[in-house]
PDB file of C-alpha atoms in Angstrom:
ATOM      1  CA  MET A   1       0.000   0.000   0.000  1.00 78.00           C
ATOM      2  CA  ILE A   2       2.853   2.363   0.859  1.00 85.00           C
ATOM      3  CA  ARG A   3       4.469   1.622  -2.516  1.00 89.00           C
ATOM      4  CA  VAL A   4       1.184   2.361  -4.312  1.00 90.00           C
ATOM      5  CA  LEU A   5       0.849   5.705  -2.522  1.00 91.00           C
ATOM      6  CA  LYS A   6       4.473   6.527  -3.296  1.00 92.00           C
ATOM      7  CA  ASP A   7       3.974   5.726  -6.983  1.00 93.00           C
ATOM      8  CA  PHE A   8       0.748   7.740  -7.050  1.00 94.00           C
ATOM      9  CA  SER A   9       2.509  10.754  -5.535  1.00 94.00           C
ATOM     10  CA  THR A  10       5.268  10.338  -8.138  1.00 94.00           C
ATOM     11  CA  GLY A  11       2.611  10.672 -10.848  1.00 94.00           C
ATOM     12  CA  VAL A  12       1.233  13.817  -9.219  1.00 95.00           C
ATOM     13  CA  GLY A  13       4.766  15.165  -9.153  1.00 95.00           C
ATOM     14  CA  LEU A  14       5.126  14.542 -12.893  1.00 95.00           C
ATOM     15  CA  LEU A  15       2.076  16.709 -13.575  1.00 95.00           C
ATOM     16  CA  ALA A  16       3.594  19.399 -11.344  1.00 95.00           C
ATOM     17  CA  LYS A  17       6.820  19.057 -13.337  1.00 94.00           C
ATOM     18  CA  GLY A  18       4.794  19.559 -16.512  1.00 93.00           C
ATOM     19  CA  PHE A  19       3.452  22.832 -15.124  1.00 94.00           C
ATOM     20  CA  GLY A  20       6.971  23.878 -14.224  1.00 93.00           C
ATOM     21  CA  LEU A  21       8.261  23.127 -17.724  1.00 91.00           C
ATOM     22  CA  VAL A  22       5.607  25.138 -19.566  1.00 90.00           C
ATOM     23  CA  PHE A  23       5.636  28.032 -17.095  1.00 91.00           C
ATOM     24  CA  ARG A  24       9.392  28.338 -17.517  1.00 89.00           C
ATOM     25  CA  SER A  25       8.798  28.645 -21.248  1.00 85.00           C
ATOM     26  CA  PRO A  26       5.808  30.942 -21.947  1.00 84.00           C
ATOM     27  CA  LYS A  27       6.223  30.131 -25.647  1.00 86.00           C
ATOM     28  CA  LEU A  28       5.343  26.481 -24.992  1.00 86.00           C
ATOM     29  CA  LEU A  29       2.387  27.546 -22.844  1.00 87.00           C
ATOM     30  CA  LEU A  30       1.005  29.801 -25.575  1.00 87.00           C
ATOM     31  CA  ILE A  31       1.582  27.194 -28.279  1.00 85.00           C
ATOM     32  CA  GLY A  32      -0.330  24.601 -26.283  1.00 84.00           C
ATOM     33  CA  ALA A  33      -3.134  26.983 -25.318  1.00 86.00           C
ATOM     34  CA  VAL A  34      -4.280  27.800 -28.879  1.00 85.00           C
ATOM     35  CA  PRO A  35      -5.903  24.422 -29.743  1.00 84.00           C
ATOM     36  CA  ALA A  36      -7.202  24.091 -26.169  1.00 81.00           C
ATOM     37  CA  VAL A  37      -9.080  27.410 -26.528  1.00 86.00           C
ATOM     38  CA  ILE A  38     -10.860  26.159 -29.658  1.00 84.00           C
ATOM     39  CA  SER A  39     -11.760  22.807 -28.099  1.00 80.00           C
ATOM     40  CA  SER A  40     -12.864  24.475 -24.837  1.00 80.00           C
ATOM     41  CA  ALA A  41     -15.314  26.671 -26.737  1.00 84.00           C
ATOM     42  CA  LEU A  42     -16.829  23.593 -28.398  1.00 81.00           C
ATOM     43  CA  LEU A  43     -17.009  21.689 -25.097  1.00 78.00           C
ATOM     44  CA  ILE A  44     -18.561  24.528 -23.094  1.00 81.00           C
ATOM     45  CA  GLY A  45     -21.137  25.193 -25.823  1.00 85.00           C
ATOM     46  CA  SER A  46     -22.137  21.519 -25.868  1.00 81.00           C
ATOM     47  CA  LEU A  47     -22.362  21.383 -22.067  1.00 82.00           C
ATOM     48  CA  VAL A  48     -24.541  24.494 -21.903  1.00 86.00           C
ATOM     49  CA  LEU A  49     -26.850  23.005 -24.533  1.00 86.00           C
ATOM     50  CA  LEU A  50     -27.132  19.762 -22.574  1.00 84.00           C
ATOM     51  CA  ALA A  51     -27.705  21.495 -19.215  1.00 84.00           C
ATOM     52  CA  THR A  52     -30.409  23.711 -20.735  1.00 86.00           C
ATOM     53  CA  ASN A  53     -32.371  20.695 -21.935  1.00 84.00           C
ATOM     54  CA  ILE A  54     -31.457  18.165 -19.225  1.00 84.00           C
ATOM     55  CA  ASN A  55     -34.963  18.013 -17.715  1.00 84.00           C
ATOM     56  CA  ASP A  56     -36.570  17.074 -21.022  1.00 84.00           C
ATOM     57  CA  ILE A  57     -33.796  14.611 -21.845  1.00 83.00           C
ATOM     58  CA  ALA A  58     -34.041  12.938 -18.409  1.00 84.00           C
ATOM     59  CA  ALA A  59     -37.819  12.630 -18.808  1.00 84.00           C
ATOM     60  CA  TRP A  60     -37.370  11.107 -22.265  1.00 85.00           C
ATOM     61  CA  ALA A  61     -34.852   8.593 -20.904  1.00 81.00           C
ATOM     62  CA  THR A  62     -37.099   7.486 -18.004  1.00 80.00           C
ATOM     63  CA  PRO A  63     -40.592   6.935 -19.454  1.00 81.00           C
ATOM     64  CA  PHE A  64     -41.092   4.085 -16.960  1.00 80.00           C
ATOM     65  CA  ALA A  65     -41.315   6.712 -14.178  1.00 77.00           C
ATOM     66  CA  ASP A  66     -44.300   8.557 -15.688  1.00 78.00           C
ATOM     67  CA  ASP A  67     -46.818   6.758 -13.462  1.00 77.00           C
ATOM     68  CA  TRP A  68     -44.768   6.922 -10.269  1.00 82.00           C
ATOM     69  CA  SER A  69     -45.454   9.323  -7.426  1.00 81.00           C
ATOM     70  CA  GLU A  70     -44.171  12.849  -7.990  1.00 77.00           C
ATOM     71  CA  THR A  71     -41.451  12.560  -5.335  1.00 84.00           C
ATOM     72  CA  VAL A  72     -40.050   9.245  -6.599  1.00 81.00           C
ATOM     73  CA  ARG A  73     -40.324  10.399 -10.212  1.00 81.00           C
ATOM     74  CA  SER A  74     -38.455  13.625  -9.460  1.00 84.00           C
ATOM     75  CA  VAL A  75     -35.670  11.838  -7.544  1.00 83.00           C
ATOM     76  CA  THR A  76     -35.301   9.283 -10.351  1.00 82.00           C
ATOM     77  CA  ARG A  77     -35.066  11.942 -13.044  1.00 81.00           C
ATOM     78  CA  VAL A  78     -32.654  14.086 -11.048  1.00 83.00           C
ATOM     79  CA  ALA A  79     -30.430  11.014 -10.661  1.00 82.00           C
ATOM     80  CA  ALA A  80     -30.774  10.330 -14.388  1.00 82.00           C
ATOM     81  CA  GLY A  81     -29.859  13.917 -15.207  1.00 83.00           C
ATOM     82  CA  ILE A  82     -26.771  13.827 -12.966  1.00 82.00           C
ATOM     83  CA  SER A  83     -25.694  10.517 -14.499  1.00 79.00           C
ATOM     84  CA  MET A  84     -26.162  11.881 -18.023  1.00 82.00           C
ATOM     85  CA  ILE A  85     -24.110  14.982 -17.302  1.00 81.00           C
ATOM     86  CA  GLY A  86     -21.443  12.800 -15.675  1.00 77.00           C
ATOM     87  CA  ALA A  87     -21.349  10.492 -18.705  1.00 76.00           C
ATOM     88  CA  PHE A  88     -21.251  13.489 -21.047  1.00 80.00           C
ATOM     89  CA  LEU A  89     -18.339  15.013 -19.133  1.00 76.00           C
ATOM     90  CA  ALA A  90     -16.487  11.705 -19.141  1.00 70.00           C
ATOM     91  CA  ILE A  91     -16.869  11.142 -22.869  1.00 73.00           C
ATOM     92  CA  SER A  92     -16.484  14.797 -23.835  1.00 75.00           C
ATOM     93  CA  MET A  93     -13.237  15.074 -21.868  1.00 69.00           C
ATOM     94  CA  LEU A  94     -11.727  12.336 -23.997  1.00 67.00           C
ATOM     95  CA  ALA A  95     -13.254  13.844 -27.128  1.00 72.00           C
ATOM     96  CA  PHE A  96     -11.940  17.247 -26.018  1.00 75.00           C
ATOM     97  CA  THR A  97      -8.437  15.859 -25.614  1.00 71.00           C
ATOM     98  CA  ALA A  98      -8.634  14.023 -28.928  1.00 70.00           C
ATOM     99  CA  ILE A  99      -9.933  17.086 -30.787  1.00 76.00           C
ATOM    100  CA  THR A 100      -7.353  19.307 -29.091  1.00 77.00           C
ATOM    101  CA  ILE A 101      -4.519  16.949 -30.032  1.00 72.00           C
ATOM    102  CA  VAL A 102      -5.749  16.592 -33.627  1.00 72.00           C
ATOM    103  CA  ILE A 103      -6.238  20.353 -34.053  1.00 75.00           C
ATOM    104  CA  GLY A 104      -2.983  21.110 -32.308  1.00 73.00           C
ATOM    105  CA  GLY A 105      -0.991  18.151 -33.629  1.00 71.00           C
ATOM    106  CA  PRO A 106       2.025  20.198 -34.758  1.00 75.00           C
ATOM    107  CA  PHE A 107       1.804  22.353 -31.600  1.00 80.00           C
ATOM    108  CA  TYR A 108       1.833  19.420 -29.175  1.00 80.00           C
ATOM    109  CA  GLU A 109       4.419  17.514 -31.175  1.00 80.00           C
ATOM    110  CA  HIS A 110       6.609  20.603 -30.865  1.00 82.00           C
ATOM    111  CA  ILE A 111       6.045  20.677 -27.088  1.00 86.00           C
ATOM    112  CA  ALA A 112       6.777  16.951 -26.663  1.00 84.00           C
ATOM    113  CA  GLU A 113       9.821  17.003 -28.945  1.00 84.00           C
ATOM    114  CA  THR A 114      11.208  20.154 -27.333  1.00 87.00           C
ATOM    115  CA  ILE A 115      10.889  18.669 -23.843  1.00 89.00           C
ATOM    116  CA  GLU A 116      12.361  15.300 -24.795  1.00 86.00           C
ATOM    117  CA  ASP A 117      15.206  16.796 -26.820  1.00 84.00           C
ATOM    118  CA  THR A 118      16.165  19.676 -24.528  1.00 84.00           C
ATOM    119  CA  GLU A 119      15.192  18.431 -21.066  1.00 84.00           C
ATOM    120  CA  LEU A 120      15.337  14.622 -21.229  1.00 82.00           C
ATOM    121  CA  GLY A 121      18.278  13.771 -23.452  1.00 77.00           C
ATOM    122  CA  GLY A 122      16.501  13.278 -26.767  1.00 70.00           C
ATOM    123  CA  VAL A 123      15.243  10.239 -28.672  1.00 70.00           C
ATOM    124  CA  PRO A 124      17.875   8.466 -30.784  1.00 66.00           C
ATOM    125  CA  ASP A 125      16.509   7.328 -34.158  1.00 67.00           C
ATOM    126  CA  ALA A 126      13.138   8.985 -33.513  1.00 61.00           C
ATOM    127  CA  GLU A 127      10.610   8.367 -36.263  1.00 63.00           C
ATOM    128  CA  GLN A 128       9.716  11.422 -38.340  1.00 63.00           C
ATOM    129  CA  VAL A 129       5.944  11.096 -38.666  1.00 61.00           C
ATOM    130  CA  PRO A 130       4.147  13.489 -41.076  1.00 62.00           C
ATOM    131  CA  TRP A 131       1.477  15.657 -39.461  1.00 59.00           C
ATOM    132  CA  TRP A 132      -1.345  14.080 -41.484  1.00 61.00           C
ATOM    133  CA  ARG A 133      -0.292  10.582 -40.460  1.00 63.00           C
ATOM    134  CA  SER A 134       0.019  11.623 -36.834  1.00 61.00           C
ATOM    135  CA  ALA A 135      -3.466  13.167 -37.025  1.00 63.00           C
ATOM    136  CA  LEU A 136      -4.940   9.986 -38.518  1.00 68.00           C
ATOM    137  CA  ASN A 137      -3.279   7.881 -35.838  1.00 65.00           C
ATOM    138  CA  GLY A 138      -4.599  10.268 -33.202  1.00 64.00           C
ATOM    139  CA  VAL A 139      -8.154  10.060 -34.566  1.00 69.00           C
ATOM    140  CA  ARG A 140      -7.974   6.258 -34.726  1.00 71.00           C
ATOM    141  CA  ASP A 141      -6.691   5.955 -31.164  1.00 68.00           C
ATOM    142  CA  ALA A 142      -9.228   8.517 -29.934  1.00 67.00           C
ATOM    143  CA  VAL A 143     -12.126   6.596 -31.507  1.00 73.00           C
ATOM    144  CA  LEU A 144     -10.967   3.421 -29.762  1.00 73.00           C
ATOM    145  CA  LEU A 145     -10.579   5.177 -26.409  1.00 70.00           C
ATOM    146  CA  ILE A 146     -13.916   6.985 -26.690  1.00 71.00           C
ATOM    147  CA  GLY A 147     -15.515   3.646 -27.549  1.00 75.00           C
ATOM    148  CA  LEU A 148     -14.070   2.217 -24.343  1.00 76.00           C
ATOM    149  CA  ALA A 149     -15.339   5.246 -22.412  1.00 73.00           C
ATOM    150  CA  ILE A 150     -18.858   4.669 -23.737  1.00 74.00           C
ATOM    151  CA  LEU A 151     -18.702   0.975 -22.816  1.00 79.00           C
ATOM    152  CA  PHE A 152     -17.730   1.909 -19.249  1.00 78.00           C
ATOM    153  CA  ALA A 153     -20.246   4.773 -19.122  1.00 73.00           C
ATOM    154  CA  ILE A 154     -23.247   2.488 -19.745  1.00 77.00           C
ATOM    155  CA  PRO A 155     -22.904   0.318 -16.605  1.00 82.00           C
ATOM    156  CA  LEU A 156     -21.766   3.321 -14.563  1.00 78.00           C
ATOM    157  CA  PHE A 157     -24.868   5.216 -15.706  1.00 72.00           C
ATOM    158  CA  ALA A 158     -27.064   2.311 -14.558  1.00 78.00           C
ATOM    159  CA  ALA A 159     -25.174   2.052 -11.246  1.00 79.00           C
ATOM    160  CA  GLY A 160     -25.834   5.750 -10.673  1.00 73.00           C
ATOM    161  CA  PHE A 161     -29.414   4.846  -9.718  1.00 73.00           C
ATOM    162  CA  ILE A 162     -28.261   2.739  -6.747  1.00 79.00           C
ATOM    163  CA  PRO A 163     -28.937   4.737  -3.560  1.00 77.00           C
ATOM    164  CA  VAL A 164     -25.823   6.098  -1.808  1.00 77.00           C
ATOM    165  CA  VAL A 165     -23.439   3.945  -3.881  1.00 74.00           C
ATOM    166  CA  GLY A 166     -24.528   5.699  -7.068  1.00 75.00           C
ATOM    167  CA  GLN A 167     -23.696   9.089  -5.575  1.00 72.00           C
ATOM    168  CA  THR A 168     -20.424   8.143  -3.827  1.00 80.00           C
ATOM    169  CA  VAL A 169     -18.577   5.064  -5.110  1.00 85.00           C
ATOM    170  CA  VAL A 170     -19.670   5.287  -8.749  1.00 82.00           C
ATOM    171  CA  PRO A 171     -18.352   8.840  -9.337  1.00 83.00           C
ATOM    172  CA  VAL A 172     -14.952   7.812  -7.905  1.00 88.00           C
ATOM    173  CA  ILE A 173     -14.786   4.785 -10.215  1.00 88.00           C
ATOM    174  CA  ALA A 174     -15.861   6.960 -13.158  1.00 85.00           C
ATOM    175  CA  VAL A 175     -13.097   9.485 -12.439  1.00 87.00           C
ATOM    176  CA  CYS A 176     -10.445   6.747 -12.246  1.00 90.00           C
ATOM    177  CA  VAL A 177     -11.605   5.044 -15.451  1.00 89.00           C
ATOM    178  CA  ASN A 178     -11.797   8.230 -17.468  1.00 84.00           C
ATOM    179  CA  ALA A 179      -8.568   9.607 -16.021  1.00 90.00           C
ATOM    180  CA  TRP A 180      -6.837   6.381 -17.091  1.00 92.00           C
ATOM    181  CA  LEU A 181      -8.118   6.768 -20.657  1.00 87.00           C
ATOM    182  CA  LEU A 182      -7.085  10.427 -20.634  1.00 86.00           C
ATOM    183  CA  GLY A 183      -3.604   9.452 -19.469  1.00 91.00           C
ATOM    184  CA  ILE A 184      -3.299   7.073 -22.415  1.00 90.00           C
ATOM    185  CA  GLU A 185      -4.075   9.948 -24.774  1.00 85.00           C
ATOM    186  CA  LEU A 186      -1.706  12.410 -23.118  1.00 88.00           C
ATOM    187  CA  THR A 187       1.275  10.080 -23.427  1.00 90.00           C
ATOM    188  CA  GLY A 188       0.726   9.290 -27.101  1.00 85.00           C
ATOM    189  CA  ILE A 189       3.350  11.435 -28.858  1.00 84.00           C
ATOM    190  CA  PRO A 190       6.473   9.961 -27.181  1.00 87.00           C
ATOM    191  CA  PHE A 191       5.242   6.467 -28.067  1.00 88.00           C
ATOM    192  CA  THR A 192       4.502   7.474 -31.660  1.00 83.00           C
ATOM    193  CA  ARG A 193       8.032   8.887 -32.006  1.00 82.00           C
ATOM    194  CA  ARG A 194       9.320   5.422 -31.143  1.00 84.00           C
ATOM    195  CA  GLY A 195       6.929   3.544 -33.430  1.00 82.00           C
ATOM    196  CA  LYS A 196       4.914   2.127 -30.512  1.00 85.00           C
ATOM    197  CA  THR A 197       1.268   1.096 -30.948  1.00 84.00           C
ATOM    198  CA  LEU A 198      -1.706   1.932 -28.743  1.00 84.00           C
ATOM    199  CA  LYS A 199      -1.643  -1.639 -27.401  1.00 89.00           C
ATOM    200  CA  GLU A 200       2.010  -1.244 -26.412  1.00 91.00           C
ATOM    201  CA  ARG A 201       1.275   2.124 -24.826  1.00 91.00           C
ATOM    202  CA  ARG A 202      -1.459   0.630 -22.650  1.00 90.00           C
ATOM    203  CA  ALA A 203       0.846  -2.225 -21.604  1.00 92.00           C
ATOM    204  CA  VAL A 204       3.628   0.161 -20.620  1.00 93.00           C
ATOM    205  CA  LEU A 205       1.294   2.339 -18.559  1.00 94.00           C
ATOM    206  CA  ARG A 206      -0.226  -0.725 -16.872  1.00 92.00           C
ATOM    207  CA  SER A 207       3.256  -1.673 -15.710  1.00 91.00           C
ATOM    208  CA  LYS A 208       3.170   1.442 -13.474  1.00 92.00           C
ATOM    209  CA  ARG A 209      -0.569   1.891 -13.050  1.00 92.00           C
ATOM    210  CA  ALA A 210      -0.413   3.849  -9.763  1.00 94.00           C
ATOM    211  CA  THR A 211       2.094   6.326 -11.208  1.00 95.00           C
ATOM    212  CA  ALA A 212       0.021   6.734 -14.370  1.00 95.00           C
ATOM    213  CA  LEU A 213      -3.130   7.353 -12.310  1.00 95.00           C
ATOM    214  CA  GLY A 214      -1.279   9.792 -10.060  1.00 95.00           C
ATOM    215  CA  PHE A 215      -0.530  11.803 -13.174  1.00 96.00           C
ATOM    216  CA  ALA A 216      -3.880  11.300 -14.928  1.00 94.00           C
ATOM    217  CA  VAL A 217      -6.409  11.792 -12.101  1.00 95.00           C
ATOM    218  CA  PRO A 218      -5.430  15.393 -11.217  1.00 95.00           C
ATOM    219  CA  SER A 219      -5.054  16.145 -14.936  1.00 93.00           C
ATOM    220  CA  TYR A 220      -8.622  14.944 -15.513  1.00 88.00           C
ATOM    221  CA  LEU A 221     -10.063  16.778 -12.509  1.00 89.00           C
ATOM    222  CA  LEU A 222      -8.314  20.044 -13.410  1.00 89.00           C
ATOM    223  CA  CYS A 223      -9.599  19.809 -16.978  1.00 81.00           C
ATOM    224  CA  LEU A 224     -13.153  19.715 -15.568  1.00 77.00           C
ATOM    225  CA  VAL A 225     -12.688  23.245 -14.192  1.00 78.00           C
ATOM    226  CA  PRO A 226     -14.146  25.673 -16.752  1.00 65.00           C
ATOM    227  CA  LEU A 227     -11.415  27.195 -18.942  1.00 75.00           C
ATOM    228  CA  ALA A 228      -8.670  25.634 -16.786  1.00 83.00           C
ATOM    229  CA  ALA A 229      -7.910  23.179 -19.585  1.00 79.00           C
ATOM    230  CA  ILE A 230      -6.401  26.040 -21.590  1.00 84.00           C
ATOM    231  CA  VAL A 231      -3.462  25.983 -19.160  1.00 89.00           C
ATOM    232  CA  VAL A 232      -3.764  22.376 -17.981  1.00 89.00           C
ATOM    233  CA  MET A 233      -3.502  20.802 -21.453  1.00 86.00           C
ATOM    234  CA  PRO A 234      -0.006  22.135 -22.279  1.00 89.00           C
ATOM    235  CA  ALA A 235       1.185  21.209 -18.773  1.00 92.00           C
ATOM    236  CA  ALA A 236      -0.414  17.760 -18.930  1.00 92.00           C
ATOM    237  CA  MET A 237       1.126  17.153 -22.345  1.00 90.00           C
ATOM    238  CA  ALA A 238       4.522  18.114 -20.932  1.00 93.00           C
ATOM    239  CA  GLY A 239       4.015  15.918 -17.859  1.00 94.00           C
ATOM    240  CA  GLY A 240       2.790  13.030 -20.000  1.00 93.00           C
ATOM    241  CA  THR A 241       5.907  13.342 -22.131  1.00 93.00           C
ATOM    242  CA  VAL A 242       8.122  13.090 -19.047  1.00 94.00           C
ATOM    243  CA  LEU A 243       6.121  10.108 -17.755  1.00 95.00           C
ATOM    244  CA  ALA A 244       6.312   8.256 -21.072  1.00 93.00           C
ATOM    245  CA  HIS A 245       9.999   9.048 -21.527  1.00 91.00           C
ATOM    246  CA  ARG A 246      10.914   7.720 -18.095  1.00 91.00           C
ATOM    247  CA  LEU A 247       8.863   4.567 -18.508  1.00 91.00           C
ATOM    248  CA  LEU A 248      10.351   3.855 -21.916  1.00 88.00           C
ATOM    249  CA  THR A 249      13.970   4.677 -21.139  1.00 81.00           C
ATOM    250  CA  GLY A 250      14.422   4.101 -17.424  1.00 68.00           C
ATOM    251  CA  GLN A 251      15.878   7.578 -17.042  1.00 54.00           C
ATOM    252  CA  PRO A 252      16.675   8.328 -13.366  1.00 44.00           C
ATOM    253  CA  GLY A 253      13.911  10.202 -11.634  1.00 45.00           C
ATOM    254  CA  ALA A 254      11.656   7.740  -9.824  1.00 41.00           C
ATOM    255  CA  VAL A 255       9.937   5.804 -12.637  1.00 44.00           C
ATOM    256  CA  PRO A 256      11.691   2.579 -13.680  1.00 43.00           C
ATOM    257  CA  ALA A 257      11.666   1.586 -17.337  1.00 43.00           C
ATOM    258  CA  TYR A 258       8.973  -0.769 -18.566  1.00 43.00           C
ATOM    259  CA  GLN A 259      10.194  -4.357 -18.868  1.00 46.00           C
ATOM    260  CA  PRO A 260       8.030  -6.578 -21.102  1.00 47.00           C
ATOM    261  CA  TYR A 261       7.175 -10.090 -20.016  1.00 40.00           C
ATOM    262  CA  ARG A 262       8.766 -12.950 -21.900  1.00 42.00           C
ATOM    263  CA  ASN A 263       7.967 -16.613 -21.411  1.00 45.00           C
ATOM    264  CA  GLY A 264       6.088 -15.881 -18.209  1.00 43.00           C
ATOM    265  CA  THR A 265       8.933 -13.993 -16.531  1.00 43.00           C
ATOM    266  CA  GLN A 266       9.780 -10.332 -16.559  1.00 42.00           C
ATOM    267  CA  ALA A 267      12.692  -9.435 -18.805  1.00 39.00           C
ATOM    268  CA  THR A 268      15.698  -7.764 -17.274  1.00 31.00           C
TER     269      THR A 268
END
């Protein structure tokens, strides 16, 4: 348990390091903020539209409650509305990140490459991936991750109706699941530079799950704060680059390199 907490705090520290890196270089902060501003406008507009019509949407989604008593019907539809907004935020956060990365592909590649090359020792034999190919890979990975988010959102939405548990345990699980998926997205560029696939990326992050969650959970929660993502995204991209680099290379700094399993034993 102590090791898990230590690894989690290491992940939090990597996000803090990401903030330090972009704040020391206002140019990187501005570069990363441009696509985040565009995506934030789209996200906020969609959320306002949903919140404005949430009562009608909740009623449409719970026709079985039409004949219930007014109190029970109201409680049920309030719970449905909260669950819908929670599911929307979960999915839209991943979509927001995906859209931001696609729109700002060259911007975030510049941030990741600058940090790896100037702060972390570089990437020997790094693959030079054209922007259009990187964008297509990003869209493909985002579709897969959003699909996973929807699959998780369905049972979590249903569990939201369970008294007490639906308002306490379920939101915590939802945050962890969606933060994990967000962390996978934020670490994508360093893996792409090395020719690594999404499957390999997930395996590497699973090897240090507590560290990855320590980085991803506060990133996810901060991105939920209106307009905060404009600053958080560049910092999270920087922190994700450091996390991925350390996992892939074993660079000193608290995160051991990923060692794949071979023939049932961990390679050394």
